[in-house]
PDB file of C-alpha atoms in Angstrom:
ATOM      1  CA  UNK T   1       0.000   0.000   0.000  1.00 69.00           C
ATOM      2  CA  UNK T   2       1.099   3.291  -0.644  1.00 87.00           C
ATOM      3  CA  UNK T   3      -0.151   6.562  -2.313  1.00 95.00           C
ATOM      4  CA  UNK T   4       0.844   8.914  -4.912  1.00 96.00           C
ATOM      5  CA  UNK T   5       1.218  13.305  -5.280  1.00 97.00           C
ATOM      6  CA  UNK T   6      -1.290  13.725  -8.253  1.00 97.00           C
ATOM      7  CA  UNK T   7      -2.273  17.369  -7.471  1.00 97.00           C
ATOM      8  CA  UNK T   8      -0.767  20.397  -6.303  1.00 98.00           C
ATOM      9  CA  UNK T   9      -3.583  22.335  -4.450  1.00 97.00           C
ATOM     10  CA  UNK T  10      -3.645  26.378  -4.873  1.00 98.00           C
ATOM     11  CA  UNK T  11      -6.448  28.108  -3.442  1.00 97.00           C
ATOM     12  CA  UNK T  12      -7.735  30.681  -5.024  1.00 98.00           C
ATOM     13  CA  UNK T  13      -9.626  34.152  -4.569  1.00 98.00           C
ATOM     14  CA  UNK T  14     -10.470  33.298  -8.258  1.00 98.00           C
ATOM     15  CA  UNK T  15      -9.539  30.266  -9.048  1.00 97.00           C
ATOM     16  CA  UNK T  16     -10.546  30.534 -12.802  1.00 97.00           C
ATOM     17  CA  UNK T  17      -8.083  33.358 -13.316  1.00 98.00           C
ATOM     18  CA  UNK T  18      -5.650  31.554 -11.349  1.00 98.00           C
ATOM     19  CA  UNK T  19      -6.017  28.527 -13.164  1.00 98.00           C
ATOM     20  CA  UNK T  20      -5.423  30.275 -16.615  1.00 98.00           C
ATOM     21  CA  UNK T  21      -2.886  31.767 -15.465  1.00 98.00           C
ATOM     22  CA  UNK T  22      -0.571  28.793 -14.520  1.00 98.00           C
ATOM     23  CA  UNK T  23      -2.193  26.767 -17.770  1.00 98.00           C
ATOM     24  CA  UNK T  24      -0.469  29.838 -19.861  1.00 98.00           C
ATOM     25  CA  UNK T  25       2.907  29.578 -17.388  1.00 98.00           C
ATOM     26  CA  UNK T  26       3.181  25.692 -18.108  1.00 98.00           C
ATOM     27  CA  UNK T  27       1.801  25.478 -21.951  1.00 97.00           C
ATOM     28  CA  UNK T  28      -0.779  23.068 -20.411  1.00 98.00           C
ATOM     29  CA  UNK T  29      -4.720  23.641 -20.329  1.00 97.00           C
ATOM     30  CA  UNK T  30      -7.149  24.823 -17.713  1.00 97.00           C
ATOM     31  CA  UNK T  31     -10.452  22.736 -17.547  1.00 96.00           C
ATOM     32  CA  UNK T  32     -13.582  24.126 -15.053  1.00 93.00           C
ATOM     33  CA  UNK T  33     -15.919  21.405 -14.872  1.00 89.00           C
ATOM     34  CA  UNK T  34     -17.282  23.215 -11.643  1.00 90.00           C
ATOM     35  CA  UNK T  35     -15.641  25.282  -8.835  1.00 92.00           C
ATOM     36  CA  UNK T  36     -12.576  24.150  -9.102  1.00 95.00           C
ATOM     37  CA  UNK T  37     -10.288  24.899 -12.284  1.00 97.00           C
ATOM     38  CA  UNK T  38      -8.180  22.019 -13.028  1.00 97.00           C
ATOM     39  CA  UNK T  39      -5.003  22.529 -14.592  1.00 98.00           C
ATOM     40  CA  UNK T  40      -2.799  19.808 -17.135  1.00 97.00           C
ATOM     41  CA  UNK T  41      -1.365  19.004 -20.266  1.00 96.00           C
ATOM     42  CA  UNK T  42      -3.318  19.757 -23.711  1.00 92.00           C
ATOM     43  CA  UNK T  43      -5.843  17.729 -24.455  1.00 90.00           C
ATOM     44  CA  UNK T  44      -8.065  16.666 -22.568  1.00 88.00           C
ATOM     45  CA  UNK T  45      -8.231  16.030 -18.499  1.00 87.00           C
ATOM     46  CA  UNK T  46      -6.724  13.237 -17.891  1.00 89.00           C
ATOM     47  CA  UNK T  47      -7.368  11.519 -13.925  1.00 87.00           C
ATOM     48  CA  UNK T  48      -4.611  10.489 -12.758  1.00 93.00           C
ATOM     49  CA  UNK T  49      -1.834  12.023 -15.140  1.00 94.00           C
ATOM     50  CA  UNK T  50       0.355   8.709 -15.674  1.00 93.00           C
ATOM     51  CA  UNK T  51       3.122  11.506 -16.074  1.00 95.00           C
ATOM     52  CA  UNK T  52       2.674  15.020 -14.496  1.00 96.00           C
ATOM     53  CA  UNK T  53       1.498  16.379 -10.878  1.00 97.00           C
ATOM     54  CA  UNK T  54      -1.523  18.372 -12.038  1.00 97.00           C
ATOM     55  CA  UNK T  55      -2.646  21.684 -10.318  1.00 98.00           C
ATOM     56  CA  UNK T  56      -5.691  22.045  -9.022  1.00 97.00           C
ATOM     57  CA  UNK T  57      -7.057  25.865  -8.032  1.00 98.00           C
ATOM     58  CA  UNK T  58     -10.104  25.771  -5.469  1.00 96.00           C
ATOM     59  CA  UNK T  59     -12.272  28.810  -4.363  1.00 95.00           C
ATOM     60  CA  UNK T  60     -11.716  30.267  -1.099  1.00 95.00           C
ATOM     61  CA  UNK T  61     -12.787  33.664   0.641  1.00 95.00           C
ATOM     62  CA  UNK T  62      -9.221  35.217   2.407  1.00 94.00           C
ATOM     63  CA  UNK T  63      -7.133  36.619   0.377  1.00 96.00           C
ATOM     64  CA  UNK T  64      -3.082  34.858   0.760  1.00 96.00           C
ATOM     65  CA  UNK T  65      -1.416  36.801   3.592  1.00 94.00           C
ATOM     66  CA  UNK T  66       2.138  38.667   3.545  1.00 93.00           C
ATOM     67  CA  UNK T  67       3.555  35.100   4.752  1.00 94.00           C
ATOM     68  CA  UNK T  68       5.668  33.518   2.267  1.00 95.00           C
ATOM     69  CA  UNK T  69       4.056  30.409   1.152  1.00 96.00           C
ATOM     70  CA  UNK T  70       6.032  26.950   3.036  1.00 97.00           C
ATOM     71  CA  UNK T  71       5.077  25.007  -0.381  1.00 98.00           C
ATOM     72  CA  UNK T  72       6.073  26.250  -4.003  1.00 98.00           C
ATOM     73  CA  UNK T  73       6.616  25.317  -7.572  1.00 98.00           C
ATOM     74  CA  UNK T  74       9.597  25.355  -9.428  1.00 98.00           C
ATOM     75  CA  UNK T  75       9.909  25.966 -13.093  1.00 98.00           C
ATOM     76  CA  UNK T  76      12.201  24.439 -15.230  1.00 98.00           C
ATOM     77  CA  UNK T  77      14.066  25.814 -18.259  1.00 98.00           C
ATOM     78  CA  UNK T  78      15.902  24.508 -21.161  1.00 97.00           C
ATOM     79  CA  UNK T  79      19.039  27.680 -21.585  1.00 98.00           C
ATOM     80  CA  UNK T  80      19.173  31.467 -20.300  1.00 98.00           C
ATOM     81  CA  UNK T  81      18.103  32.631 -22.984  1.00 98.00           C
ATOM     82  CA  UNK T  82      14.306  30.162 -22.406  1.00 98.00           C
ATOM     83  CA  UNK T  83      14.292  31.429 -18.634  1.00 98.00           C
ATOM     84  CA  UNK T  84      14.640  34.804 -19.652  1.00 98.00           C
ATOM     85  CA  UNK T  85      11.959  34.201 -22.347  1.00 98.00           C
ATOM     86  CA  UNK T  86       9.917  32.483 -19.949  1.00 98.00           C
ATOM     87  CA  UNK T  87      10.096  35.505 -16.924  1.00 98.00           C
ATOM     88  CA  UNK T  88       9.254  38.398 -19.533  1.00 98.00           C
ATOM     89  CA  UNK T  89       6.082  36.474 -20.584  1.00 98.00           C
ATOM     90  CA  UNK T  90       5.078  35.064 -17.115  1.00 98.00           C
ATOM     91  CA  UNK T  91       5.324  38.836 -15.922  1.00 98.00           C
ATOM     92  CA  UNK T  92       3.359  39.566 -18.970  1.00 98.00           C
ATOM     93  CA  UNK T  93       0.836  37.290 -18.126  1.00 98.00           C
ATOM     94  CA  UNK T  94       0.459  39.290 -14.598  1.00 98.00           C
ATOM     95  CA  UNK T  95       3.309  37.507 -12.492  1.00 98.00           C
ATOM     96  CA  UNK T  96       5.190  39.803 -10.145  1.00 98.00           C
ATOM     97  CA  UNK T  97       8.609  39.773  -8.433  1.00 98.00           C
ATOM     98  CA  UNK T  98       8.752  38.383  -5.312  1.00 97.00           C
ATOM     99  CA  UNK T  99      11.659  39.179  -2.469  1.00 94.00           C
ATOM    100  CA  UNK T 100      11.575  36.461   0.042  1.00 92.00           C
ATOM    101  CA  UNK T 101      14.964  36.497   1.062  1.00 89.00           C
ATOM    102  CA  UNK T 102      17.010  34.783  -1.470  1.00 91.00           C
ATOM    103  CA  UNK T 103      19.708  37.547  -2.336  1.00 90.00           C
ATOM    104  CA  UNK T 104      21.786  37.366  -5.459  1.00 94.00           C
ATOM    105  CA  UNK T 105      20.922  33.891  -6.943  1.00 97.00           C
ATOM    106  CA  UNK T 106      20.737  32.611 -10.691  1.00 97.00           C
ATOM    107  CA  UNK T 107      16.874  31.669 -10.113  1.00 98.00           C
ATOM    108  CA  UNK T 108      14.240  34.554 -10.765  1.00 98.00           C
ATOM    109  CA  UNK T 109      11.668  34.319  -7.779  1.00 98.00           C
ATOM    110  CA  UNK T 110       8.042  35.448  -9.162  1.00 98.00           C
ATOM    111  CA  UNK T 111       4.800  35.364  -7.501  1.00 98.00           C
ATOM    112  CA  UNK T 112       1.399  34.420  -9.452  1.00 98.00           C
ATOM    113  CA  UNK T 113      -1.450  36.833  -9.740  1.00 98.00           C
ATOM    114  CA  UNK T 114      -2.829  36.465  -5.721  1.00 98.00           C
ATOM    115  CA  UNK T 115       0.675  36.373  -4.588  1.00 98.00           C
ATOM    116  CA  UNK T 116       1.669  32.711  -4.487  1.00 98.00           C
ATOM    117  CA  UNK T 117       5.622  32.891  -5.116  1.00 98.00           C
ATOM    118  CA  UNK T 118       7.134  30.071  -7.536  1.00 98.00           C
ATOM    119  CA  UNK T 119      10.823  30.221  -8.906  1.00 98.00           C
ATOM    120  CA  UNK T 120      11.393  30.162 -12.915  1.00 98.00           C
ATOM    121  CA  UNK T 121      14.748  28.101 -12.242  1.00 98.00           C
ATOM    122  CA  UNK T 122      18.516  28.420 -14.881  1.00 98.00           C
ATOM    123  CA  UNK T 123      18.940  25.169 -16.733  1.00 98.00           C
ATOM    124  CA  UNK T 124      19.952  22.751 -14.729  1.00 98.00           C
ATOM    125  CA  UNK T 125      20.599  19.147 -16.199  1.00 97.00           C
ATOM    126  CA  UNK T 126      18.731  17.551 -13.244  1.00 97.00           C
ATOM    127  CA  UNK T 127      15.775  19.093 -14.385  1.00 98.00           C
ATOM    128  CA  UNK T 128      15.960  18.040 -18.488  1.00 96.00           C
ATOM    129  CA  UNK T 129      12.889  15.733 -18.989  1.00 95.00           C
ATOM    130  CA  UNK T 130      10.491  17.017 -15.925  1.00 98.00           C
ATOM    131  CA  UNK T 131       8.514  18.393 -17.975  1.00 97.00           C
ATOM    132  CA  UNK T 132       7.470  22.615 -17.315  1.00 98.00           C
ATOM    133  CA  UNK T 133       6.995  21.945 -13.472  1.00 98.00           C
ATOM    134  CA  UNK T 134      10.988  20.998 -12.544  1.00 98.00           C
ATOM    135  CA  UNK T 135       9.831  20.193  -8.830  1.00 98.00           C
ATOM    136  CA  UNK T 136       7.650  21.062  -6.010  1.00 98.00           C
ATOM    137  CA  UNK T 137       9.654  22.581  -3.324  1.00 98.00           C
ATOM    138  CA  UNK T 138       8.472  22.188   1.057  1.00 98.00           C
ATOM    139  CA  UNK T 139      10.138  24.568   3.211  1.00 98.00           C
ATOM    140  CA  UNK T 140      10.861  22.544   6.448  1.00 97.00           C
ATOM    141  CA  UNK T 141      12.621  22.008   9.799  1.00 97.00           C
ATOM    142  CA  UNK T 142      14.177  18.547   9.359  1.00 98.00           C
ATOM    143  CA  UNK T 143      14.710  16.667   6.095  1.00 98.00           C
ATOM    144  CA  UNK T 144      15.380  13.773   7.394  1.00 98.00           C
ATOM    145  CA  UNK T 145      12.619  13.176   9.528  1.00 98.00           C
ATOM    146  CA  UNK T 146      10.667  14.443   6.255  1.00 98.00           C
ATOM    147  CA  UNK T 147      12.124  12.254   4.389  1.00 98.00           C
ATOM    148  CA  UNK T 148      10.912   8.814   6.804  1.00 98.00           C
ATOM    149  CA  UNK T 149       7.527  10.122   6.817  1.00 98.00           C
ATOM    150  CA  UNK T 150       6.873  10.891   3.111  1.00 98.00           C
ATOM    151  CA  UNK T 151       8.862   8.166   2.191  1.00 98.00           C
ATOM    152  CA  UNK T 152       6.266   5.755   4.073  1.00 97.00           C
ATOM    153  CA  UNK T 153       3.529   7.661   2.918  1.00 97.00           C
ATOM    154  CA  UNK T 154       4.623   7.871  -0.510  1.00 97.00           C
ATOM    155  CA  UNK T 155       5.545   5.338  -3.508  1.00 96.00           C
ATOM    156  CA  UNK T 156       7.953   7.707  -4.638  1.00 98.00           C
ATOM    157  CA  UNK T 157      11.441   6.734  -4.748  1.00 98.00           C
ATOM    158  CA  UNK T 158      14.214   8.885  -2.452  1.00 98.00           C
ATOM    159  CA  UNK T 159      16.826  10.094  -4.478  1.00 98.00           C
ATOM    160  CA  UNK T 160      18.790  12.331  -1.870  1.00 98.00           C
ATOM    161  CA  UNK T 161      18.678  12.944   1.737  1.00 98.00           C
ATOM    162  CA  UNK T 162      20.952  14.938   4.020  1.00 98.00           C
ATOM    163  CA  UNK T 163      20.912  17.342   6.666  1.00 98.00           C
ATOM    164  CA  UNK T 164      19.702  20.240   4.297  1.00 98.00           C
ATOM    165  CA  UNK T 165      17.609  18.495   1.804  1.00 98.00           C
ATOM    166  CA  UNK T 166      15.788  15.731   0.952  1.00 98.00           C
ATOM    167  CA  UNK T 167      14.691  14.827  -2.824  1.00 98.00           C
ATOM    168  CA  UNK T 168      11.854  12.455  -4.587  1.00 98.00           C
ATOM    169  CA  UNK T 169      10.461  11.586  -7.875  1.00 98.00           C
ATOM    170  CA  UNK T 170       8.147   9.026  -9.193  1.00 97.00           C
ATOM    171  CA  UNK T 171       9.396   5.352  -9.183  1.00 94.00           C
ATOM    172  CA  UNK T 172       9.037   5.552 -12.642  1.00 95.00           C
ATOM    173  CA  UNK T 173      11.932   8.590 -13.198  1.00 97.00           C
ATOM    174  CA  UNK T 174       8.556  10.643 -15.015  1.00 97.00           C
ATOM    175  CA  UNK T 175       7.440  14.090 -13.727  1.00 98.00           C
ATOM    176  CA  UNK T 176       8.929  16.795 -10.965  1.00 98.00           C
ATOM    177  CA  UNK T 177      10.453  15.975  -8.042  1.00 98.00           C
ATOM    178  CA  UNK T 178       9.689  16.303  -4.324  1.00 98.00           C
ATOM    179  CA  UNK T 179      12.046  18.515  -2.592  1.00 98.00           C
ATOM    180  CA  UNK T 180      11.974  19.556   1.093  1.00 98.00           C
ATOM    181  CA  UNK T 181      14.636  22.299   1.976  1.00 98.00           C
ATOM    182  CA  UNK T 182      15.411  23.115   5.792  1.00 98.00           C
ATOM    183  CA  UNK T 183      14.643  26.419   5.879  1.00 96.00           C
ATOM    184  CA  UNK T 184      14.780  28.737   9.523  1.00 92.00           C
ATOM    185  CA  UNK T 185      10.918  30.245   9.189  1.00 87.00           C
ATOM    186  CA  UNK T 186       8.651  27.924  11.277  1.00 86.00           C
ATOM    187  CA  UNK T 187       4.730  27.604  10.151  1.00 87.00           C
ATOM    188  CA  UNK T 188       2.703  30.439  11.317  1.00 89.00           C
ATOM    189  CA  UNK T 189      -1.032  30.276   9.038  1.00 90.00           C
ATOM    190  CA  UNK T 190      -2.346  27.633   6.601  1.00 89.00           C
ATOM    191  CA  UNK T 191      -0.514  27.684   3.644  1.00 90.00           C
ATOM    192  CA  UNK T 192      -2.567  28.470   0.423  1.00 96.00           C
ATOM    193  CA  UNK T 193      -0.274  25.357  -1.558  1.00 98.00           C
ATOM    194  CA  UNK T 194      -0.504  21.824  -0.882  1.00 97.00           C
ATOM    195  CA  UNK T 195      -0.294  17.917  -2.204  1.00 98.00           C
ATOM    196  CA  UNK T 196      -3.024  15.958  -2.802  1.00 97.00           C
ATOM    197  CA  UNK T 197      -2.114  12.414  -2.721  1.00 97.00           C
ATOM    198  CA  UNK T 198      -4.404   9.409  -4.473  1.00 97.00           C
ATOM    199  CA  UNK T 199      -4.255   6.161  -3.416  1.00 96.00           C
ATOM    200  CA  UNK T 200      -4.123   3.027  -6.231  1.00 94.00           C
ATOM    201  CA  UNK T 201      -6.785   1.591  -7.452  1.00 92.00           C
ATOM    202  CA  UNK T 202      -8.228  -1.186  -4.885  1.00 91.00           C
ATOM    203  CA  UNK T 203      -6.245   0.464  -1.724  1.00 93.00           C
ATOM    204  CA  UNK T 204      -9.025   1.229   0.848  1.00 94.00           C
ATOM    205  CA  UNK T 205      -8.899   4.948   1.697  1.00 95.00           C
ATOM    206  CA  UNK T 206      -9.769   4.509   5.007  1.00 95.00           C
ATOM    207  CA  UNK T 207      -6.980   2.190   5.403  1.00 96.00           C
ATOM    208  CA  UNK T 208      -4.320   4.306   3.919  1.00 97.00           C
ATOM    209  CA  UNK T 209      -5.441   7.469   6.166  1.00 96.00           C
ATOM    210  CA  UNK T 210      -4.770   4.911   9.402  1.00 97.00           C
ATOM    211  CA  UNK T 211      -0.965   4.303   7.991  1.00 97.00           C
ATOM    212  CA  UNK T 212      -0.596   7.470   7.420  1.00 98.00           C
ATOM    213  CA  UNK T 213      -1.785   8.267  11.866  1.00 97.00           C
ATOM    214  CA  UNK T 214       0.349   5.793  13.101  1.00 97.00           C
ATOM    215  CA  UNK T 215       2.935   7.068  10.715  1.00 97.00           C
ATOM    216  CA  UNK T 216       2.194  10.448  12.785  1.00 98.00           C
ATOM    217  CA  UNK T 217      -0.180  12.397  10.225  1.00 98.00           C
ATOM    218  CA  UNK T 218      -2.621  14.161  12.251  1.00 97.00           C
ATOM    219  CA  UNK T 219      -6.729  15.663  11.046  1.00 94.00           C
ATOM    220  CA  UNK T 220      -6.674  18.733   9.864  1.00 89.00           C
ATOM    221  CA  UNK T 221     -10.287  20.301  10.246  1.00 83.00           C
ATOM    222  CA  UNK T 222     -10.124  23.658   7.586  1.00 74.00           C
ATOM    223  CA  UNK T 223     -13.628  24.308   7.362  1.00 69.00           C
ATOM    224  CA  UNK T 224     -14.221  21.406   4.877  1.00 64.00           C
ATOM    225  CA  UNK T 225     -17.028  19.789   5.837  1.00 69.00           C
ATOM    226  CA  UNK T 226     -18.676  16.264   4.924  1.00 76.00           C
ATOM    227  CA  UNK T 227     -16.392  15.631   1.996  1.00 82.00           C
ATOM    228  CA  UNK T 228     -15.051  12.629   0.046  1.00 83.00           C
ATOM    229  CA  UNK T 229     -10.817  13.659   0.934  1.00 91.00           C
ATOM    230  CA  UNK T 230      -9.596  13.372   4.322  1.00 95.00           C
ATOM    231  CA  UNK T 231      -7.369  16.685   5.004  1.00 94.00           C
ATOM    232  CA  UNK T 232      -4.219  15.700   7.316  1.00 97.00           C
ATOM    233  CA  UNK T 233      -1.039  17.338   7.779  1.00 97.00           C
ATOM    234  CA  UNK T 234       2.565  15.421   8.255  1.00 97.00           C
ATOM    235  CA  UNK T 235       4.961  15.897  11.552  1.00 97.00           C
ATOM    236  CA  UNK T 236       5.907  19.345  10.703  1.00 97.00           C
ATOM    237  CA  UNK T 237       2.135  20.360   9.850  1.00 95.00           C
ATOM    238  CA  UNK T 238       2.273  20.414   5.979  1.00 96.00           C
ATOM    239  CA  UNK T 239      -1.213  19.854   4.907  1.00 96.00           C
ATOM    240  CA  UNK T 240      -2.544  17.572   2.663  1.00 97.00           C
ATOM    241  CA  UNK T 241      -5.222  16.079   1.386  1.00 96.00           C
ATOM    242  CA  UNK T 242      -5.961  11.960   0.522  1.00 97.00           C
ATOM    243  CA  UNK T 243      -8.292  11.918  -2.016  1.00 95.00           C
ATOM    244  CA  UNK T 244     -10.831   9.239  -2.639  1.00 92.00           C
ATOM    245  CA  UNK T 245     -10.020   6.838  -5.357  1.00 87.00           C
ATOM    246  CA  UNK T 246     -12.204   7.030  -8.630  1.00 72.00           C
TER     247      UNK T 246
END
């Protein structure tokens, strides 16, 4: 047993402009069967993606706070000149600058159009075949420990761990990675970015979300209600959501 990352969860003043907005950052397609805008590759939605982590933007009524967001995307790019390329249009498209602290670095840090910040990475060869999303990055206290949880909770395979870091990508060497950076800011609000994880077809939900207790998840109660995902968050107080398999 074991589950997957299928979704990154944004939430959303306006999730419909949000949702264009990243489908025109990634080259993929936004699809708004309802409230939520789902965002993923041309063509039609495709549930689960047997390839990419898929975004999907969900109403909510506060706007994001001054906090920096303790989840993010990272963008890939193919030379300078395609990262440069690629900032000019994303700030075209109504991305913003973003200062959170990281100084005089090669990577451009932007922030989407209600303030979520993302980085539009240089080339780096680690990156060639992720497809437009290089990796999803987790701010956090203690990579290691993050790395024994997620690796339990996860079917991903860890590629790196050490004192500072701690990286994953699909078993199958498709998609972005999983990063979680140490990072000195500590969790103060909800973040507005998180996973939502799926488990396989035939896994009992129920059961899953009871690994994932004694693995030391604990409930998260946001406000949801009676739905069909369980909301948890991991030993550092990530959230995240286990959705219910189709």
């Amino acid at each position: 047993m074991a589950l997957r990352p299928v979704m990154v969860n944004i939430k959303a003043l306006d999730p419909s402009a949000v949702g264009r907005f990243w489908a025109e950052a990634l080259g993929w397609s936004a699809y708004s069967p309802g409230v939520t805008t789902y965002v993923g590759p041309a063509g039609g939605l495709v549930w689960p993606d047997p390839v990419v982590v898929g975004i999907d933007v969900v109403p909510v009524p506060e706007p994001k706070t001054t906090t920096k967001n303790r989840v993010h995307l990272d963008l890939a790019t193919t030379s300078a000149a395609h990262q440069t390329e690629l900032v000019a249009r994303l700030q075209a498209l109504g991305a913003t600058p973003a200062h959170v602290g990281q100084g005089d670095v090669p990577w451009t840090v932007l922030a989407d159009p209600e303030g979520n910040e993302f980085c539009v990475l240089e080339p780096r060869a680690i990156y060639r075949g992720t497809g437009p999303i290089a990796a999803v990055v987790v701010d956090c206290a203690d990579p290691r420990a993050m790395a024994r949880f997620w690796g339990e909770a996860m079917d991903w395979t860890l590629h790196e761990v050490a004192d500072d870091h701690a990286v994953f990508r699909s078993a199958k060497g498709v998609g972005p990675y999983l990063e979680f950076l140490r990072t000195p800011d500590v969790k103060t609000v909800p973040d507005r970015v998180h996973l939502d994880l799926l488990p396989y077809p035939g896994d009992d939900k129920a059961v899953e979300v009871a690994r994932l207790r004694a693995l030391g998840a604990t409930d998260l109660d946001l406000g949801q209600g009676d739905v069909s995902w369980t909301c948890l968050a991991d030993p550092e107080g990530h959230e995240f959501c286990v959705l219910e398999p189709s």
